[in-house]
Amino acid sequence: MGEMLRYLALDGTSVKDWSTVMSSAYLLKLYQHMVLVRLYDKKAIALQRTGQLGTYPSHLGAEAIGIGTGAALEDHDTLIPYYRDMPVQWMRGVSMTHNLLYWGGDERGSDFPSLSGDFPFCVPIATQCTHAVGVATAMKLRHQRSAVLVNLGDGATSKGDFSESINLAGVWQLPVVFVINNNQWAISVPRKLQSAALTLIDKAKGAGIPGVSVDGNDVIAVYDSVKEALQRARRGLGATVIEMHSYRLSDHTTADDASRYRPEEELKAAWQAEPLLRLKQYLINARLWTDSKQHEWEQSCGRVIEDAVAQYHATMPQAPESAFDHLYAELPQELHQQRDALIQKAMRMEADNDG
């Protein structure tokens, strides 16, 4: 493996000058967002476990990737997220209530008109890469000074959609940044069984795209690498593949049980390198943060999260046919019969319940 970009060591000491990357005040702001989305993640899992939310993919351990990436994007860029990207969307202005609605099965969870260019979550593996090169091609044809950022997991790099997308991005020099969250596990398949390549950015070589190796638990490194790649794309210099080295501290989703396949010792070691711990230690050493401020901030975060949950619960359920209504601009004729049948079934069920 080549050199990996890192600014903070595991013990919270600075190992590389980052004074030109961001201010201390901005770093503190990013830390606060990381704490907030971690607490939100915990609440979302609790809601799922009590039947108040559908299957949910935790982002525990990916806070630095999400918050750092979201902070590096500009409003006129386009985000193509995958399902573990609540922190990125949060930094883009998408509310927690929207996230809860999405995982609660409500189509309005993907409707955030303030970000008309961003895409909703992509749950199929790696198909979002093809969407990204499509949007990037349009940007290039229109001579836009914007870029596309697409996120994916390490498992997605084994899919043809990823290989074909980086190949096209390289040939056409498209303004797109591929960010791989290498969290070491593709559901129950470890990274070593995903690919024989020494690093995942080795795959970018065949596409003629530069690859960057980054400590994905170091938010300064995440922000710096993504910001530079986006600037490069906007200048017309083409695509970049970034491999963020991290670790999935959670189950793959709430439908998974990672204790059945993941060594406990490996998980314990990963917790020593998790993204909030070292940053908190750095901020305390720099006299920018205290345990008292941590407690106050967590109390404040709790109120924000509970307000979002209350709004989620207060949202009137959608009609069953809403899935059809949000899928197409104009519903194909062959689906009208299915939509009508669904409405009739819902009416019968409601009548049975009333009876």
PDB file of C-alpha atoms in Angstrom, residues 24 82 130 135 137 241 267 307:
ATOM      1  CA  SER A  24      -9.514  25.153  14.291  1.00  0.00           C
ATOM      2  CA  TYR A  82     -25.537   5.321  -1.374  1.00  0.00           C
ATOM      3  CA  THR A 130     -23.461   4.728 -13.702  1.00  0.00           C
ATOM      4  CA  VAL A 135     -24.661  13.385 -14.726  1.00  0.00           C
ATOM      5  CA  THR A 137     -21.285  13.755 -18.930  1.00  0.00           C
ATOM      6  CA  VAL A 241     -10.918   7.652  -7.160  1.00  0.00           C
ATOM      7  CA  LEU A 267     -13.938  -5.205  16.185  1.00  0.00           C
ATOM      8  CA  ASP A 307     -37.771  17.104  17.491  1.00  0.00           C
TER       9      ASP A 307
END
